Coordinates of C-alpha atoms in Angstrom, one line a residue:
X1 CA -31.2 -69.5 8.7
X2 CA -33.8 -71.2 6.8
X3 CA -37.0 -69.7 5.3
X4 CA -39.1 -71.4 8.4
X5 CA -37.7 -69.5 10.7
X6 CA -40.9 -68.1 12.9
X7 CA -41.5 -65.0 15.1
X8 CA -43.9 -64.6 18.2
X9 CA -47.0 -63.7 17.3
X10 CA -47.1 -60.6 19.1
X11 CA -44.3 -59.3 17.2
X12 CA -46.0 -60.1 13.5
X13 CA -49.0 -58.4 14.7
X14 CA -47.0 -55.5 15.5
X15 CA -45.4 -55.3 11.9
X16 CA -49.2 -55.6 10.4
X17 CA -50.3 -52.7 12.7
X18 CA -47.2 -50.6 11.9
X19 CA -47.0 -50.8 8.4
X20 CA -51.4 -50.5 7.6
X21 CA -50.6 -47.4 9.3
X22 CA -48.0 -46.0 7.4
X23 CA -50.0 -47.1 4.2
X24 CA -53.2 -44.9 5.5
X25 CA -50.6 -42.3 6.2
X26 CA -48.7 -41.7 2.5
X27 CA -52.1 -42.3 0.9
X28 CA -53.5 -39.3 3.1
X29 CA -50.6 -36.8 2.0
X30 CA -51.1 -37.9 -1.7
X31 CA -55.0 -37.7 -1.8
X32 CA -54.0 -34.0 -0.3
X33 CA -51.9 -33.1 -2.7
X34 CA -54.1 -34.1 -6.0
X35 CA -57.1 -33.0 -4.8
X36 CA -55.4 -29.4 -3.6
X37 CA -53.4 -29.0 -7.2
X38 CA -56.3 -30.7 -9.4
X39 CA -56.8 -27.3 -11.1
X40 CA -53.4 -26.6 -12.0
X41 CA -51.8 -25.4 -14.7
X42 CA -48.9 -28.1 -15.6
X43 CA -51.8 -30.6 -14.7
X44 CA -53.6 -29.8 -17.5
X45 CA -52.7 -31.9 -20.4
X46 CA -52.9 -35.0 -18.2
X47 CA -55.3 -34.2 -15.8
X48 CA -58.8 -34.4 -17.8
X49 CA -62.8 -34.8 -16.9
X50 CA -63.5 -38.8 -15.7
X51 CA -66.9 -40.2 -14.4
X52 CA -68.9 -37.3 -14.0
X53 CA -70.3 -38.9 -11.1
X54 CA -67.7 -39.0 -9.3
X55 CA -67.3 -35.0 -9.5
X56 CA -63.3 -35.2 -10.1
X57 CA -60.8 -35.2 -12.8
X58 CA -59.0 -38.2 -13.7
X59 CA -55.2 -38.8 -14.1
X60 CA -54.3 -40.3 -17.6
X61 CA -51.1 -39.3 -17.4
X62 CA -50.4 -42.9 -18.4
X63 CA -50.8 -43.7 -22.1
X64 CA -50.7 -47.5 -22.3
X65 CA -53.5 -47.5 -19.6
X66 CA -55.8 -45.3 -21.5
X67 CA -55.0 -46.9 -24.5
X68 CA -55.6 -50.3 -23.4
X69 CA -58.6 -49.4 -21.1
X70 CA -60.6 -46.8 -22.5
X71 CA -59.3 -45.8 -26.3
X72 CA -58.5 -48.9 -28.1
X73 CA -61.0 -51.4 -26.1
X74 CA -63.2 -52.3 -28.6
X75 CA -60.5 -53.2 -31.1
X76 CA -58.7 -55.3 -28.6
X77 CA -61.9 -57.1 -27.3
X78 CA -63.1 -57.7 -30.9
X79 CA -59.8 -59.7 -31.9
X80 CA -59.4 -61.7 -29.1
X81 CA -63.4 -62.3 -29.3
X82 CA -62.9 -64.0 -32.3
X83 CA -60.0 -65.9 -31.9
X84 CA -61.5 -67.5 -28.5
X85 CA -65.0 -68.3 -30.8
X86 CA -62.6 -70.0 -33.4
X87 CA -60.5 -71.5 -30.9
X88 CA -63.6 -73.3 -29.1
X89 CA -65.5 -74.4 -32.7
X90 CA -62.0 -76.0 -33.8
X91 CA -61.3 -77.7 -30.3
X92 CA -64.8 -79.4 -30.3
X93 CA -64.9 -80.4 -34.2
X94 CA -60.7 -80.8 -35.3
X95 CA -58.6 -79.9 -31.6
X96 CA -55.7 -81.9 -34.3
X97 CA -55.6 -79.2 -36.4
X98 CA -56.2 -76.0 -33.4
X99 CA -52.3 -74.9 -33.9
X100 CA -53.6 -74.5 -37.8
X101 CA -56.0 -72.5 -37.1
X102 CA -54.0 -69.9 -34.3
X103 CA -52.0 -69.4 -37.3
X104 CA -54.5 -68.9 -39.7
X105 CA -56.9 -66.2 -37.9
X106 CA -53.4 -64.5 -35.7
X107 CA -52.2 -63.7 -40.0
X108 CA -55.5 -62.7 -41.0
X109 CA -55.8 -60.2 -37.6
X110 CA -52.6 -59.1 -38.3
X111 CA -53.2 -58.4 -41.9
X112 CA -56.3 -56.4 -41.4
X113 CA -54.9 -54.8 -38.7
X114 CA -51.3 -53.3 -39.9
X115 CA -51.5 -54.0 -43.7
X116 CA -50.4 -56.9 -45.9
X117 CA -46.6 -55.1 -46.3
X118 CA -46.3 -55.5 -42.7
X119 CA -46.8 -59.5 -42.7
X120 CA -44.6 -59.4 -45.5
X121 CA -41.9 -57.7 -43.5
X122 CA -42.8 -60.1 -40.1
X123 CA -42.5 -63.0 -42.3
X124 CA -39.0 -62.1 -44.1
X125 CA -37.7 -61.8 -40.8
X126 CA -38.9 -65.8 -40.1
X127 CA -37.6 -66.7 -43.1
X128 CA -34.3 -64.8 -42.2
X129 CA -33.6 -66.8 -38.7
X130 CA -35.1 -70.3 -40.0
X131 CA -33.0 -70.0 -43.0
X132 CA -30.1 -69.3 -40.1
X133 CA -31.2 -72.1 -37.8
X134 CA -30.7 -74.8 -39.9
X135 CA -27.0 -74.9 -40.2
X136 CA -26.9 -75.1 -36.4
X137 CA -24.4 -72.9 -34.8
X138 CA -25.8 -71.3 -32.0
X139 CA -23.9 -68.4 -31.6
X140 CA -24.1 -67.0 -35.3
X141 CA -28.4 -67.7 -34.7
X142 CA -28.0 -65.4 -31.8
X143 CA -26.1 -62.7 -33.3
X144 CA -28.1 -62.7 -36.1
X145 CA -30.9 -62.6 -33.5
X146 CA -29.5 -59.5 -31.9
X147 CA -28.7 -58.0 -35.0
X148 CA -32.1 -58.0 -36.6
X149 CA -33.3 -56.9 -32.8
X150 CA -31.1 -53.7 -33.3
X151 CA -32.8 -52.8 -36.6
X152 CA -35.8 -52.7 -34.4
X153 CA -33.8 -49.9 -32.2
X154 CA -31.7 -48.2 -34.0
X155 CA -31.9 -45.8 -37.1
X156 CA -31.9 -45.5 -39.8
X157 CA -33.0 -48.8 -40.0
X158 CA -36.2 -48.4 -37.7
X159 CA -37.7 -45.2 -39.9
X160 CA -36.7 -47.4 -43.3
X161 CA -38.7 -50.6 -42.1
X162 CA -41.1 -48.3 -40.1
X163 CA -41.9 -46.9 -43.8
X164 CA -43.2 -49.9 -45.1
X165 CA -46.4 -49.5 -42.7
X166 CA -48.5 -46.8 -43.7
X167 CA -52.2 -45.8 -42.8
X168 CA -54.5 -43.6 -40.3
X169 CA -55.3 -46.4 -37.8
X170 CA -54.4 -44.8 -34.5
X171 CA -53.0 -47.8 -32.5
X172 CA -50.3 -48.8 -36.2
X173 CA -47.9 -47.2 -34.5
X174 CA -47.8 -48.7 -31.0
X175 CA -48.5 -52.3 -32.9
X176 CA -45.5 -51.5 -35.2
X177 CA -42.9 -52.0 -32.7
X178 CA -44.2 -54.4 -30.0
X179 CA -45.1 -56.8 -32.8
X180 CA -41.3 -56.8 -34.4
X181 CA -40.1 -56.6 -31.2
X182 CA -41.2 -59.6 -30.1
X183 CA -41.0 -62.0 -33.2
X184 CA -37.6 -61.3 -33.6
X185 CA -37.5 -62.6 -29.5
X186 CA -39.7 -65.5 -30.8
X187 CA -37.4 -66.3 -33.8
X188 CA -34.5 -66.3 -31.8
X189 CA -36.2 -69.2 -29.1
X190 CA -37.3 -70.9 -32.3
X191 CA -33.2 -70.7 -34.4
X192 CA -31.9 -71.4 -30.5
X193 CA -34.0 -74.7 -29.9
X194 CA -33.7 -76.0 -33.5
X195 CA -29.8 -75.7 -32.8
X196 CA -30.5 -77.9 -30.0
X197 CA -33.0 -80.8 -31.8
X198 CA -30.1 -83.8 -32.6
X199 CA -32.9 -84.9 -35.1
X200 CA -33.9 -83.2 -38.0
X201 CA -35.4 -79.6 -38.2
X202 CA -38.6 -78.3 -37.0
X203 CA -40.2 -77.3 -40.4
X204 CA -41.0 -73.2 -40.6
X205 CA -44.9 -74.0 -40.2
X206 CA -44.2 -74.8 -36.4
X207 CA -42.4 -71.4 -36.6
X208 CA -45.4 -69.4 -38.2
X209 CA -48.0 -71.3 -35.6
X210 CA -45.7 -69.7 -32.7
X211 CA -44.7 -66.7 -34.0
X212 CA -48.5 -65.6 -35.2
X213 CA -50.2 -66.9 -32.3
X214 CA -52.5 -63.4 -31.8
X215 CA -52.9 -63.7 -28.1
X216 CA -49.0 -63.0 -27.2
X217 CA -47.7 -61.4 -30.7
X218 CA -48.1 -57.5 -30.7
X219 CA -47.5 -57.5 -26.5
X220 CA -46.5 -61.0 -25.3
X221 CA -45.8 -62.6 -23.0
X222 CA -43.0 -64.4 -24.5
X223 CA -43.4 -68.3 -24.1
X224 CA -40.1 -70.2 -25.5
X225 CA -40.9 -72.3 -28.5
X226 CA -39.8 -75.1 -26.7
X227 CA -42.8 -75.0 -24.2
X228 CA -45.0 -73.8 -26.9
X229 CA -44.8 -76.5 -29.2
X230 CA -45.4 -79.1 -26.3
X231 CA -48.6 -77.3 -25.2
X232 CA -50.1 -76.2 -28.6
X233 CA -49.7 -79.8 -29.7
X234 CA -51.3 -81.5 -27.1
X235 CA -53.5 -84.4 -28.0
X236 CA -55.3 -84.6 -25.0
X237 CA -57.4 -81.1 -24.1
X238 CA -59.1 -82.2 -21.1
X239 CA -59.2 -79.9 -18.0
X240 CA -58.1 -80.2 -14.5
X241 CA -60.9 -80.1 -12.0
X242 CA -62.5 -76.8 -11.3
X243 CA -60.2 -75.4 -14.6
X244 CA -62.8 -72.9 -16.1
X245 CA -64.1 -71.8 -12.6
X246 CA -60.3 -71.0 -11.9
X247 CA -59.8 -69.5 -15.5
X248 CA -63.6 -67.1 -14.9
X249 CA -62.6 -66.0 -11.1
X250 CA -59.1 -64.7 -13.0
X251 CA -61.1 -63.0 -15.5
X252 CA -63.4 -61.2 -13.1
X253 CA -60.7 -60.5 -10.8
X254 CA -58.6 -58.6 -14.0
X255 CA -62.5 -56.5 -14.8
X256 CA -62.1 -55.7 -11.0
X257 CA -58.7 -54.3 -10.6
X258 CA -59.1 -51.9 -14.0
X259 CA -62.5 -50.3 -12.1
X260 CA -60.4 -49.9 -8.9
X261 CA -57.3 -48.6 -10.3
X262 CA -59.5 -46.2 -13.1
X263 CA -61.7 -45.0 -9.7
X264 CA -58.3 -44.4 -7.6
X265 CA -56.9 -42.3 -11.0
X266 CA -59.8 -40.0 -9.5
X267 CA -58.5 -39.7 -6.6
X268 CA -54.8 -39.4 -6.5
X269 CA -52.7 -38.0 -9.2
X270 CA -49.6 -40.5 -8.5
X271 CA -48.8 -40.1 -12.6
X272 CA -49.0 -37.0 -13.2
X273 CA -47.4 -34.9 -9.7
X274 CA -44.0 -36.8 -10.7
X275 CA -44.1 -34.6 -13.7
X276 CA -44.0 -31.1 -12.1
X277 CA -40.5 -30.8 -10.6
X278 CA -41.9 -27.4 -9.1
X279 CA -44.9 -29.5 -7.3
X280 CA -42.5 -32.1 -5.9
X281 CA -39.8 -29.5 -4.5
X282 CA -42.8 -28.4 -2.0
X283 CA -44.2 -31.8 -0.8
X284 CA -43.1 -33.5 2.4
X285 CA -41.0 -36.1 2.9
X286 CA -43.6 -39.0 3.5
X287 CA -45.7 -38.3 0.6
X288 CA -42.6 -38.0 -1.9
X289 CA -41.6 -41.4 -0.5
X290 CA -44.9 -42.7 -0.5
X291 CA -45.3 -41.6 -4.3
X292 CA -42.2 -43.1 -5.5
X293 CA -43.6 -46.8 -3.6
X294 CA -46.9 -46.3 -5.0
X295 CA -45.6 -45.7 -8.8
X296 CA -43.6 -49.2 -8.7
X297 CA -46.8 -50.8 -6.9
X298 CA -49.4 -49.1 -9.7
X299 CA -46.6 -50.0 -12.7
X300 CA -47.0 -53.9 -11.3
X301 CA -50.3 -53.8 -11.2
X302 CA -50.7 -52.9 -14.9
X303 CA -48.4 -55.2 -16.0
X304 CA -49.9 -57.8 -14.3
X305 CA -53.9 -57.0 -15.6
X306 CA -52.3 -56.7 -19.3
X307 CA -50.5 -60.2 -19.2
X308 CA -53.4 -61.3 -17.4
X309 CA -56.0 -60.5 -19.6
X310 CA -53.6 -62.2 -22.2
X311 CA -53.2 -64.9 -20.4
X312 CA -56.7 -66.0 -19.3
X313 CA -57.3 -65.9 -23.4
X314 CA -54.3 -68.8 -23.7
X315 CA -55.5 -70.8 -20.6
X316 CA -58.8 -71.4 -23.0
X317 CA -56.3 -72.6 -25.7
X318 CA -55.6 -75.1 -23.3
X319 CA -51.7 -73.6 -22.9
X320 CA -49.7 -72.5 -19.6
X321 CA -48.3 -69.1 -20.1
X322 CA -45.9 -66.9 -17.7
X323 CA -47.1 -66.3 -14.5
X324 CA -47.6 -62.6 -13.8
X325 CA -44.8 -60.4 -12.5
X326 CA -43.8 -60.5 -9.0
X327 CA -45.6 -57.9 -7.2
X328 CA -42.9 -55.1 -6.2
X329 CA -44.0 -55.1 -2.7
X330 CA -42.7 -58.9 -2.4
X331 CA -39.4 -57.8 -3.5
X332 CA -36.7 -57.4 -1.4
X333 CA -34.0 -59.4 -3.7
X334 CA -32.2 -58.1 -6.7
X335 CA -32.3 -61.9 -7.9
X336 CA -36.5 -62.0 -8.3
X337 CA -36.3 -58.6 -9.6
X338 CA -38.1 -59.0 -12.9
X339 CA -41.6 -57.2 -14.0
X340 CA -42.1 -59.9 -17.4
X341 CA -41.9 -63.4 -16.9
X342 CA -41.4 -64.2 -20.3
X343 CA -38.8 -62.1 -21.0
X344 CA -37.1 -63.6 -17.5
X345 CA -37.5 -66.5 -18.1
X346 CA -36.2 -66.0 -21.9
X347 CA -33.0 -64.3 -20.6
X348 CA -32.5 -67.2 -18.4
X349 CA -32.7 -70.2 -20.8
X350 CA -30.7 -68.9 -23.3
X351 CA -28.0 -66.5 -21.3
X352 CA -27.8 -66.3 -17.9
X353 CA -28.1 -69.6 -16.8
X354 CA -26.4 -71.2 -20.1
X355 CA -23.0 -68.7 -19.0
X356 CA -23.7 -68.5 -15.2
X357 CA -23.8 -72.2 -14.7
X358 CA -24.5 -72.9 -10.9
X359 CA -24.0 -69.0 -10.1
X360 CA -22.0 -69.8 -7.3
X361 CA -18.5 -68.4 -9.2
X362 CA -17.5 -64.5 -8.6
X363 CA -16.4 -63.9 -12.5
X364 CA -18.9 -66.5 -14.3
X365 CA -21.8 -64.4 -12.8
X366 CA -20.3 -61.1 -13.6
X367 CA -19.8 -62.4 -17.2
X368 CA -23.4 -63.7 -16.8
X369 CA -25.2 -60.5 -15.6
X370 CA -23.2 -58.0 -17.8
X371 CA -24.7 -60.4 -21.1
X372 CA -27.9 -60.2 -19.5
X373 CA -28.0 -56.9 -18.9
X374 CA -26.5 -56.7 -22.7
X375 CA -29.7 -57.7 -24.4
X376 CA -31.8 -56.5 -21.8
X377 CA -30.4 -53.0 -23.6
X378 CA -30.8 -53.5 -26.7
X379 CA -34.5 -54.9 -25.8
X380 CA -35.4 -51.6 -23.9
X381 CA -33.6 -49.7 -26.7
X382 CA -30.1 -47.7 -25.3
X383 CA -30.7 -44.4 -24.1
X384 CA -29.1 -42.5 -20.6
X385 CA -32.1 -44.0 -18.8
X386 CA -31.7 -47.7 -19.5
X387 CA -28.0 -47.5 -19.3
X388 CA -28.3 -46.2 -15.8
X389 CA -31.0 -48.9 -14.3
X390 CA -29.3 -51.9 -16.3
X391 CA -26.1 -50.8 -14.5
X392 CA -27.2 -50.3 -10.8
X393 CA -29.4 -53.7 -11.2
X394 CA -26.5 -55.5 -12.5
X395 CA -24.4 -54.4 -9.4
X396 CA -26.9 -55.2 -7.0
X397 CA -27.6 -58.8 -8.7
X398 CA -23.4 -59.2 -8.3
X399 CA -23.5 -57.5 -4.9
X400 CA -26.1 -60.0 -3.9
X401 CA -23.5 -62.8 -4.6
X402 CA -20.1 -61.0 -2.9
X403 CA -22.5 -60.3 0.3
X404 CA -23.5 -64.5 0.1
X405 CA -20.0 -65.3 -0.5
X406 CA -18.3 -63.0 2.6
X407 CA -21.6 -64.6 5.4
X408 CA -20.5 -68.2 4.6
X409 CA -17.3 -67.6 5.8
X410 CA -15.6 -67.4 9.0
X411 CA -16.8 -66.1 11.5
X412 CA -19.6 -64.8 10.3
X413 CA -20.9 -68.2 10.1
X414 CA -20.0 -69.4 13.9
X415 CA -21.5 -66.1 14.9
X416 CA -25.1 -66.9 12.8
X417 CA -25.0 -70.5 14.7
X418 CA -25.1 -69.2 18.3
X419 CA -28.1 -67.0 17.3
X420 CA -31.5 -68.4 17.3
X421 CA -33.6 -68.6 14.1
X422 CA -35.3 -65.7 15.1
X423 CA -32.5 -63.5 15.7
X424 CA -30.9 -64.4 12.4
X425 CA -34.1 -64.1 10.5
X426 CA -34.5 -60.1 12.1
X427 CA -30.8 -59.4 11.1
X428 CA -31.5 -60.7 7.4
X429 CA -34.3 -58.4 7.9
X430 CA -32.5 -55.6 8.4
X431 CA -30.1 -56.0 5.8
X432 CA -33.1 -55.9 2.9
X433 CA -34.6 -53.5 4.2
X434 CA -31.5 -51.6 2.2
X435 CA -31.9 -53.7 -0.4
X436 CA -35.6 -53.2 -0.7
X437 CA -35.0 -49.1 -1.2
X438 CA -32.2 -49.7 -3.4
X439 CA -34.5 -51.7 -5.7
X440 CA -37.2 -49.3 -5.4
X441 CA -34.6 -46.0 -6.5
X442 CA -33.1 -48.5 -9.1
X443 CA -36.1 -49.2 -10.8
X444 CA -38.0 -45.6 -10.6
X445 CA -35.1 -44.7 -13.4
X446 CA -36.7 -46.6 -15.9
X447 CA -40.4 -45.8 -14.9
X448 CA -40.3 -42.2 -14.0
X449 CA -37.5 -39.9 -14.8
X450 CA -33.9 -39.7 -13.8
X451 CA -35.0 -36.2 -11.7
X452 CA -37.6 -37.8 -9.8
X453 CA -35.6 -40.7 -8.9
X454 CA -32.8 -38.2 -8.0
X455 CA -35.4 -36.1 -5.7
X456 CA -36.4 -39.3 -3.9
X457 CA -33.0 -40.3 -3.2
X458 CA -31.5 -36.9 -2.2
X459 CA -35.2 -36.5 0.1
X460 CA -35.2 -39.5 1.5
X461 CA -31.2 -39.8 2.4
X462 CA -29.6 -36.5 2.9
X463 CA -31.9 -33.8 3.1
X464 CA -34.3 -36.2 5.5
X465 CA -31.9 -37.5 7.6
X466 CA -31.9 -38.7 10.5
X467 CA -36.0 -38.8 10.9
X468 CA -37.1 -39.1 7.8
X469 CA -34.4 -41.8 6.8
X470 CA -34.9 -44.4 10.2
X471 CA -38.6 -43.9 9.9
X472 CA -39.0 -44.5 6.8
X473 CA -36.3 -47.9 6.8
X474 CA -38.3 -49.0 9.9
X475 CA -41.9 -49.0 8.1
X476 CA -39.7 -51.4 5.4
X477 CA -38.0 -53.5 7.9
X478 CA -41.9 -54.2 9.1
X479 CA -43.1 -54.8 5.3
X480 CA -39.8 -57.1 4.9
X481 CA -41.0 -59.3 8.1
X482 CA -44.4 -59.4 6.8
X483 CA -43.1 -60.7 3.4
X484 CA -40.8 -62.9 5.3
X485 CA -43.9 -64.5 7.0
X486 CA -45.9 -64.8 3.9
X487 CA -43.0 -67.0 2.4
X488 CA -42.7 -69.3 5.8
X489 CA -46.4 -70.1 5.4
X490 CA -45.7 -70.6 1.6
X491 CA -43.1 -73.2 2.4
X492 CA -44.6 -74.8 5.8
X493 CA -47.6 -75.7 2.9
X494 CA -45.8 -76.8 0.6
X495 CA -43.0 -78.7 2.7
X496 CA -44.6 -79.5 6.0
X497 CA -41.8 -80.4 9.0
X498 CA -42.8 -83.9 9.7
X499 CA -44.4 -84.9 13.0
X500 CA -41.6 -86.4 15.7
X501 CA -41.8 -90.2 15.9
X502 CA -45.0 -91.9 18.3
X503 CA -42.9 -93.4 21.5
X504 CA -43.1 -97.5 21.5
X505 CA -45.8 -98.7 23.6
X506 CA -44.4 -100.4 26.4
X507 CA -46.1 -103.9 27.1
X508 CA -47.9 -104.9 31.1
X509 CA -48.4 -108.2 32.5
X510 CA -51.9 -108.6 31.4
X511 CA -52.9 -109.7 27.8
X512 CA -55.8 -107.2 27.7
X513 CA -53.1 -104.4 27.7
X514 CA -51.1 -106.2 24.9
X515 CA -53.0 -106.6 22.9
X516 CA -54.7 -103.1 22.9
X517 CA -50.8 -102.0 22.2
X518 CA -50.9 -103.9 19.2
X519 CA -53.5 -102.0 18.4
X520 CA -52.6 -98.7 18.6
X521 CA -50.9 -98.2 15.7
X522 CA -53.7 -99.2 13.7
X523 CA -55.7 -96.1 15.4
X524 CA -53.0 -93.5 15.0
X525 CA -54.0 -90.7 12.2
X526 CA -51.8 -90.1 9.2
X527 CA -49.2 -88.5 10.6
X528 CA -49.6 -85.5 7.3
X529 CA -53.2 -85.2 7.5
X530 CA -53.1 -84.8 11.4
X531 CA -50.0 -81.8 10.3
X532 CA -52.1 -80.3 8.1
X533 CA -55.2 -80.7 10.3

């Protein structure tokens, strides 16, 4: 069945009608439960005074939000102020030397941010993989790699190297570890691409320019070196038509979203309720379901205005970073399951697809997955939490596969040719919808709790069945078709089926009609432009 596949109109608009409905009905139950528990006691330490005008506490349950948005704001804003003033005056006056200058101004933020000792330590570790990457072995730079990652994430070595950082500034300690974290990701795309250059070394200022780049080094994203160096040595820094009108309409639509998610904290409590065990025990089914959806949807959404903000900062620079994460609500495949880019796309280069291959083989992909998972881990830092989501993701990646492999055979196969595309396309349907909640428990592990993911599940499956359970997989059978839909008009624009062949004129008797048939193929449109008209 291929991704064209249509349904009747009817139908779609039935889905659209079904599932706005169900959205306006968890969002009710919610809004009743935060505004009926705002005052109590377990909400306290989260729940505080916001707007004043708006005559409601606010949820700030959620520290990297506050932090980002409200506490640390000026800090953030003043650094990446001045590196896009620096940026521009060395673009217009010396764009050859604008990888220079990243460097220069990302060391000195750095610097005056978290103390010379902690370059010092940043720039051992450099020295430490370069040093590694130029005898060219690939697998003793990625065990290095990995093993300077676990010093990051395991003591006593984090407290020892933590030590070296000292100081009152509030945000040192968040800055500490996402900065380490992610050179030592950065070093290891650096030691892994010089391994592959048959010429020569890259020399360990191209290292420093990608490693101290300030836009992506305390929080990413993570662009491999190999992508970075083409970008941020570009020549030629002219932009693509309507580029900064593009790059501004990004910008304001990031401003918008953090005013509409910090009003909606005012509103419903979808942070904080999760954290009351008590609390959850007495709500109904549909607005515990309808909490666990809208944590994965507000956990996306803040991903994707952090890396956003980021990322409109490198689109000045002329670069081409990670595209955002894939919204959660588009998900209904273990396989696109991935809320950072970078890090995906990371993982991919250097693991899964360098041991997967074609991922078409039973074992290769197991091998594949579990290495993935592996480093995934030790990224996350191991504890009973990640453990648990890297293992139920890395069976429904594999199960993905087994299911592929048992529908291309017989007779499953003869059986999905007598259907129509339609038909094929609702069972497929039916099948993620399963998928889609298994995701969606998988993945509340790692952003909730263990109990509230346990809750959901026991709610939503045993204590809920049968009408909570088919009502509930019926709403996501309509969101998968919508999804579905959204992807056919993705693909019918980008790969339009191509117009059926003008019959042959036939020729009369008479000249007149001749030569008007010669003619007419001179009149007929573009076949594409008439499609796409």
């Amino acid at each position: 069945m291929g991704v064209k596949a249509a349904l009747p109109k009817y139908e779609l608009y039935f889905y659209y009608t079904v599932l706005s409905l169900a959205m306006l009905w968890a969002t009710s139950w919610i809004f009743a439960v935060s505004s009926s528990n705002a005052n109590r006691k377990s909400f306290k330490s989260s729940v505080k005074p916001g707007w004043y005008y708006f005559g409601r506490k606010m949820d700030t349950a959620d520290f990297e939000w506050v932090m980002w948005f409200s506490t640390f704001r000026e800090h953030i804003l003043f650094a990446l102020s001045g590196h896009i003033l620096f940026a521009k005056i060395c673009s217009m006056l010396a764009p050859q030397y604008r990888s220079l200058v990243y460097m220069v101004y990302g060391l000195l933020a750095v610097w005056t941010s978290m103390g010379w000792t902690y370059v010092t330590l940043m720039l051992s570790h450099c020295i430490l993989l370069y040093s590694i990457s130029l005898v060219k072995i690939r697998w003793l730079c990625f065990a290095t790699g990995l093993f300077t990652l676990a010093t990051f994430k395991c003591q006593p070595f984090v407290a020892w190297q933590a030590g070296f950082v000292n100081g009152d500034f509030e945000l040192r300690h968040v800055l500490f570890y996402g900065g380490c974290g992610f050179t030592i990701m950065r070093c290891m795309s650096f030691a892994l691409e010089n391994c592959e250059r048959k010429d020569g070394n890259y020399s360990i200022i191209e290292l420093l320019k990608y490693n101290f780049y300030l836009p992506f080094f305390y929080f990413g994203p993570i662009m491999t070196f190999d992508q970075f160096h083409v970008q941020v040595n570009k020549s030629d820094l002219t932009r693509k038509e309507r580029e900064m009108w593009n790059i501004s309409v990004h910008g304001l639509i990031h401003l918008g979203v953090i005013i509409v998610v910090d009003v909606l904290f005012h509103f419903m409590y979808i942070l904080t309720i999760p954290t009351d065990v008590k609390l959850m025990k007495h709500l109904s089914d549909w607005a515990l379901v309808g909490l666990a959806y809208f944590n994965l949807v507000y956990d996306w959404v803040k991903a994707a205005v952090m890396f956003g903000v980021i990322n409109t900062v490198s689109r000045l620079d002329h670069l081409d970073p990670p595209r955002p994460p894939k919204c959660i609500t588009m998900l209904y495949m273990f396989a696109e399951t991935h809320f950072d880019r970078g890090i995906n796309d990371w993982l991919c280069k250097y693991v899964y697809d360098h041991l997967g291959g074609k991922h078409d083989k039973v074992v290769e992909e197991l091998v594949a997955t579990l290495c993935t998972y592996g480093v995934t881990i030790l990224w996350l830092g191991p504890c009973e939490v990640v453990l648990i989501w890297a293992f139920f993701n890395c069976f429904g990646l594999n199960f993905e596969l087994w299911t592929a492999k048992l529908f291309s055979m017989e007779p499953f196969v003869t059986i999905e040719a007598t259907m129509s595309e339609a038909a094929s396309r609702r069972i497929r349907a039916v099948i993620n919808t399963f998928n889609f909640w298994c995701i969606v428990l998988f993945n509340i592990l790692a952003i909730n709790s263990l109990d509230f993911a346990k809750m959901v599940a026991k709610r939503l499956l045993l204590k809920g069945f049968p009408i909570t359970t088919v009502i509930v997989m019926f709403m996501t059978y309509c969101l998968v078709q919508v999804i579905k839909e959204w992807e056919r008009r993705q693909a019918m624009i980008q790969d339009p089926d191509p117009l059926p062949p003008a019959p042959p004129a036939i020729a009369t008797t008479g000249p007149t009609e001749a030569s008007a048939s010669d003619a007419a193929p001179e009149t007929v449109a573009d076949p594409s432009k008439e499609k796409s008209e």
